[in-house]
Amino acid sequence: MALGALSGAAAYQHIVPRQGEQKDEQQGEQKGSWQEIAWSFPRDGWPAGRAFRCRGASCGDGIEVYVRPKIGFCNCDRGVADDDEVDRVADVDLISQYFVPLAPGEVVQVADMAGRTRAYDLKPSDGSRRAAIGIAVSRRCDLLVAVAHGNGDAWETRRAALALLATREMTRWMMAAMEGR
């Protein structure tokens, strides 16, 4: 409940510039900065998380990232062990029910949590094509999942999403969310 309220209350608030971004002197704003947006998906068995949009030169046509904990929803012994688990838990189906993996997933580290990431080709209901990245990492018996999507290249979307998750503010929030605070 508190996570959903936090997400809604902070909608459209500026969060963090991406690492290495320069301030545009003529426009006075960050190029490729992340803005927190409202969680746009219907309620399900998990609390709403936090959502972000990046617009600007370094984000192509724009990237959105949705991240949330799924407490008690992970194999306590193996963590996120394979691509099938990423396909099941990473919330890619919230963006589109029609997604196809582009390649085998890769091992990833987010904060102090290990897991996997996988790229997908999406076919939303409007007929457009989009790239998505599913990220699932675990600590003990708990999952943290993120899904990122955009009009650009899947690997650029992955790079941008992982850069956001690596920021100090997001690392603090993810660790607190995994502790249930």
mmCIF file of C-alpha atoms in Angstrom:
data_model
loop_
_atom_site.group_PDB
_atom_site.id
_atom_site.type_symbol
_atom_site.label_atom_id
_atom_site.label_comp_id
_atom_site.label_asym_id
_atom_site.label_seq_id
_atom_site.Cartn_x
_atom_site.Cartn_y
_atom_site.Cartn_z
ATOM 1 C CA MET A 1 0.000 0.000 0.000
ATOM 2 C CA ALA A 2 2.746 2.447 0.971
ATOM 3 C CA LEU A 3 4.706 1.690 -2.191
ATOM 4 C CA GLY A 4 1.666 2.459 -4.331
ATOM 5 C CA ALA A 5 1.081 5.732 -2.499
ATOM 6 C CA LEU A 6 4.734 6.670 -2.894
ATOM 7 C CA SER A 7 4.563 5.959 -6.611
ATOM 8 C CA GLY A 8 1.400 7.987 -7.151
ATOM 9 C CA ALA A 9 2.444 10.895 -4.945
ATOM 10 C CA ALA A 10 5.749 11.284 -6.742
ATOM 11 C CA ALA A 11 4.310 11.101 -10.252
ATOM 12 C CA TYR A 12 6.037 13.367 -12.749
ATOM 13 C CA GLN A 13 8.712 14.382 -10.275
ATOM 14 C CA HIS A 14 12.261 14.758 -11.569
ATOM 15 C CA ILE A 15 14.422 11.979 -10.167
ATOM 16 C CA VAL A 16 18.002 11.785 -11.319
ATOM 17 C CA PRO A 17 20.164 12.669 -14.277
ATOM 18 C CA ARG A 18 21.820 9.696 -15.927
ATOM 19 C CA GLN A 19 25.482 9.229 -15.137
ATOM 20 C CA GLY A 20 27.665 11.269 -17.433
ATOM 21 C CA GLU A 21 24.835 13.525 -18.626
ATOM 22 C CA GLN A 22 25.705 17.143 -19.265
ATOM 23 C CA LYS A 23 23.465 20.087 -18.587
ATOM 24 C CA ASP A 24 22.301 21.807 -21.770
ATOM 25 C CA GLU A 25 23.374 25.423 -21.259
ATOM 26 C CA GLN A 26 20.888 26.869 -23.773
ATOM 27 C CA GLN A 27 17.827 25.056 -22.483
ATOM 28 C CA GLY A 28 18.864 24.804 -18.808
ATOM 29 C CA GLU A 29 17.719 21.202 -18.415
ATOM 30 C CA GLN A 30 19.215 17.748 -18.352
ATOM 31 C CA LYS A 31 19.501 15.862 -21.633
ATOM 32 C CA GLY A 32 18.195 12.333 -21.181
ATOM 33 C CA SER A 33 16.999 12.872 -17.617
ATOM 34 C CA TRP A 34 14.622 10.508 -15.876
ATOM 35 C CA GLN A 35 11.221 11.672 -14.673
ATOM 36 C CA GLU A 36 9.135 9.645 -12.252
ATOM 37 C CA ILE A 37 5.689 8.906 -13.677
ATOM 38 C CA ALA A 38 2.575 7.246 -12.284
ATOM 39 C CA TRP A 39 2.385 3.436 -12.203
ATOM 40 C CA SER A 40 0.120 2.827 -15.188
ATOM 41 C CA PHE A 41 -0.853 -0.810 -14.726
ATOM 42 C CA PRO A 42 -3.955 -2.207 -12.998
ATOM 43 C CA ARG A 43 -3.601 -3.679 -9.539
ATOM 44 C CA ASP A 44 -2.576 -7.311 -9.390
ATOM 45 C CA GLY A 45 -1.269 -9.595 -6.655
ATOM 46 C CA TRP A 46 1.793 -7.388 -6.110
ATOM 47 C CA PRO A 47 2.085 -3.801 -4.934
ATOM 48 C CA ALA A 48 2.617 -1.087 -7.506
ATOM 49 C CA GLY A 49 6.232 -0.048 -7.771
ATOM 50 C CA ARG A 50 7.961 2.967 -9.235
ATOM 51 C CA ALA A 51 7.878 4.032 -12.870
ATOM 52 C CA PHE A 52 10.176 6.332 -14.832
ATOM 53 C CA ARG A 53 10.391 7.860 -18.291
ATOM 54 C CA CYS A 54 13.552 9.084 -19.984
ATOM 55 C CA ARG A 55 13.322 11.545 -22.843
ATOM 56 C CA GLY A 56 16.157 13.270 -24.589
ATOM 57 C CA ALA A 57 19.010 12.718 -26.973
ATOM 58 C CA SER A 58 20.480 9.779 -25.094
ATOM 59 C CA CYS A 59 17.125 7.969 -24.776
ATOM 60 C CA GLY A 60 16.167 7.886 -28.441
ATOM 61 C CA ASP A 61 12.394 8.029 -28.705
ATOM 62 C CA GLY A 62 12.000 7.536 -24.979
ATOM 63 C CA ILE A 63 12.319 4.670 -22.550
ATOM 64 C CA GLU A 64 10.026 3.708 -19.690
ATOM 65 C CA VAL A 65 11.126 1.580 -16.724
ATOM 66 C CA TYR A 66 8.806 -0.063 -14.179
ATOM 67 C CA VAL A 67 10.341 -1.622 -11.061
ATOM 68 C CA ARG A 68 8.818 -3.328 -8.008
ATOM 69 C CA PRO A 69 9.522 -5.938 -5.360
ATOM 70 C CA LYS A 70 7.773 -9.289 -5.233
ATOM 71 C CA ILE A 71 8.374 -10.338 -1.642
ATOM 72 C CA GLY A 72 8.405 -14.099 -1.006
ATOM 73 C CA PHE A 73 8.164 -14.987 -4.698
ATOM 74 C CA CYS A 74 11.558 -16.488 -5.439
ATOM 75 C CA ASN A 75 13.206 -19.848 -5.136
ATOM 76 C CA CYS A 76 15.095 -19.399 -1.864
ATOM 77 C CA ASP A 77 17.875 -21.793 -2.877
ATOM 78 C CA ARG A 78 18.508 -20.972 -6.558
ATOM 79 C CA GLY A 79 17.345 -17.375 -6.965
ATOM 80 C CA VAL A 80 16.634 -16.406 -10.583
ATOM 81 C CA ALA A 81 18.207 -19.412 -12.245
ATOM 82 C CA ASP A 82 17.068 -19.384 -15.874
ATOM 83 C CA ASP A 83 15.425 -17.491 -18.710
ATOM 84 C CA ASP A 84 12.072 -19.212 -18.210
ATOM 85 C CA GLU A 85 11.860 -17.607 -14.781
ATOM 86 C CA VAL A 86 12.637 -14.152 -16.212
ATOM 87 C CA ASP A 87 9.879 -14.707 -18.798
ATOM 88 C CA ARG A 88 7.402 -15.588 -16.017
ATOM 89 C CA VAL A 89 8.160 -12.922 -13.411
ATOM 90 C CA ALA A 90 9.650 -9.796 -15.031
ATOM 91 C CA ASP A 91 6.301 -8.092 -15.814
ATOM 92 C CA VAL A 92 6.902 -7.972 -19.582
ATOM 93 C CA ASP A 93 3.307 -9.165 -19.983
ATOM 94 C CA LEU A 94 2.105 -5.903 -18.415
ATOM 95 C CA ILE A 95 3.416 -4.066 -21.479
ATOM 96 C CA SER A 96 2.144 -6.625 -24.011
ATOM 97 C CA GLN A 97 0.900 -10.201 -23.853
ATOM 98 C CA TYR A 98 2.690 -10.804 -27.151
ATOM 99 C CA PHE A 99 6.422 -10.893 -26.501
ATOM 100 C CA VAL A 100 9.166 -12.978 -28.078
ATOM 101 C CA PRO A 101 12.672 -13.352 -26.629
ATOM 102 C CA LEU A 102 15.387 -11.981 -28.918
ATOM 103 C CA ALA A 103 18.254 -14.021 -27.445
ATOM 104 C CA PRO A 104 19.207 -16.018 -24.388
ATOM 105 C CA GLY A 105 19.343 -13.937 -21.232
ATOM 106 C CA GLU A 106 22.415 -12.791 -19.372
ATOM 107 C CA VAL A 107 23.504 -12.795 -15.755
ATOM 108 C CA VAL A 108 23.155 -9.370 -14.132
ATOM 109 C CA GLN A 109 23.942 -7.740 -10.794
ATOM 110 C CA VAL A 110 21.670 -4.945 -9.497
ATOM 111 C CA ALA A 111 22.686 -3.429 -6.155
ATOM 112 C CA ASP A 112 23.666 -6.480 -4.106
ATOM 113 C CA MET A 113 21.233 -8.777 -5.932
ATOM 114 C CA ALA A 114 22.078 -11.298 -8.648
ATOM 115 C CA GLY A 115 19.741 -12.475 -11.371
ATOM 116 C CA ARG A 116 19.136 -12.357 -15.095
ATOM 117 C CA THR A 117 18.090 -9.955 -17.816
ATOM 118 C CA ARG A 118 16.528 -10.795 -21.176
ATOM 119 C CA ALA A 119 15.607 -8.826 -24.305
ATOM 120 C CA TYR A 120 12.233 -9.148 -26.034
ATOM 121 C CA ASP A 121 10.444 -8.011 -29.149
ATOM 122 C CA LEU A 122 6.956 -6.742 -28.241
ATOM 123 C CA LYS A 123 3.866 -6.513 -30.380
ATOM 124 C CA PRO A 124 1.498 -4.112 -28.574
ATOM 125 C CA SER A 125 -2.199 -3.987 -29.482
ATOM 126 C CA ASP A 126 -1.665 -0.846 -31.602
ATOM 127 C CA GLY A 127 0.400 -2.901 -34.092
ATOM 128 C CA SER A 128 3.690 -1.093 -33.455
ATOM 129 C CA ARG A 129 6.893 -2.903 -32.570
ATOM 130 C CA ARG A 130 8.805 -2.139 -29.403
ATOM 131 C CA ALA A 131 11.832 -3.533 -27.636
ATOM 132 C CA ALA A 132 11.624 -4.579 -24.002
ATOM 133 C CA ILE A 133 14.021 -5.769 -21.356
ATOM 134 C CA GLY A 134 12.992 -7.967 -18.438
ATOM 135 C CA ILE A 135 15.150 -7.880 -15.321
ATOM 136 C CA ALA A 136 14.697 -10.236 -12.365
ATOM 137 C CA VAL A 137 17.090 -10.273 -9.419
ATOM 138 C CA SER A 138 16.754 -11.828 -5.998
ATOM 139 C CA ARG A 139 17.872 -11.664 -2.423
ATOM 140 C CA ARG A 140 17.017 -14.531 -0.131
ATOM 141 C CA CYS A 141 13.429 -15.538 -1.057
ATOM 142 C CA ASP A 142 12.445 -12.174 -2.532
ATOM 143 C CA LEU A 143 12.414 -10.842 -6.087
ATOM 144 C CA LEU A 144 12.947 -7.404 -7.501
ATOM 145 C CA VAL A 145 11.682 -7.135 -11.056
ATOM 146 C CA ALA A 146 11.925 -4.436 -13.667
ATOM 147 C CA VAL A 147 10.704 -4.109 -17.199
ATOM 148 C CA ALA A 148 11.909 -1.423 -19.594
ATOM 149 C CA HIS A 149 10.551 -0.680 -23.036
ATOM 150 C CA GLY A 150 11.157 1.788 -25.807
ATOM 151 C CA ASN A 151 11.036 2.341 -29.544
ATOM 152 C CA GLY A 152 14.793 2.002 -29.955
ATOM 153 C CA ASP A 153 17.294 -0.804 -29.820
ATOM 154 C CA ALA A 154 16.834 -3.458 -27.110
ATOM 155 C CA TRP A 155 20.467 -3.258 -26.006
ATOM 156 C CA GLU A 156 20.328 0.530 -25.614
ATOM 157 C CA THR A 157 17.116 0.119 -23.608
ATOM 158 C CA ARG A 158 18.914 -2.414 -21.396
ATOM 159 C CA ARG A 159 21.886 -0.103 -20.878
ATOM 160 C CA ALA A 160 19.648 2.839 -19.932
ATOM 161 C CA ALA A 161 17.496 0.753 -17.542
ATOM 162 C CA LEU A 162 20.498 -0.728 -15.752
ATOM 163 C CA ALA A 163 22.065 2.749 -15.464
ATOM 164 C CA LEU A 164 18.884 4.033 -13.783
ATOM 165 C CA LEU A 165 18.790 1.069 -11.395
ATOM 166 C CA ALA A 166 22.452 1.685 -10.505
ATOM 167 C CA THR A 167 21.849 5.246 -9.281
ATOM 168 C CA ARG A 168 22.280 5.900 -5.579
ATOM 169 C CA GLU A 169 18.631 6.910 -5.073
ATOM 170 C CA MET A 170 17.283 3.798 -6.810
ATOM 171 C CA THR A 171 19.696 1.509 -4.964
ATOM 172 C CA ARG A 172 18.528 2.961 -1.629
ATOM 173 C CA TRP A 173 14.864 2.595 -2.622
ATOM 174 C CA MET A 174 15.304 -0.986 -3.906
ATOM 175 C CA MET A 175 17.091 -2.100 -0.742
ATOM 176 C CA ALA A 176 14.413 -0.496 1.479
ATOM 177 C CA ALA A 177 11.637 -2.066 -0.628
ATOM 178 C CA MET A 178 13.250 -5.482 -0.334
ATOM 179 C CA GLU A 179 13.330 -5.051 3.446
ATOM 180 C CA GLY A 180 9.619 -4.191 3.446
ATOM 181 C CA ARG A 181 10.121 -0.559 4.512
#
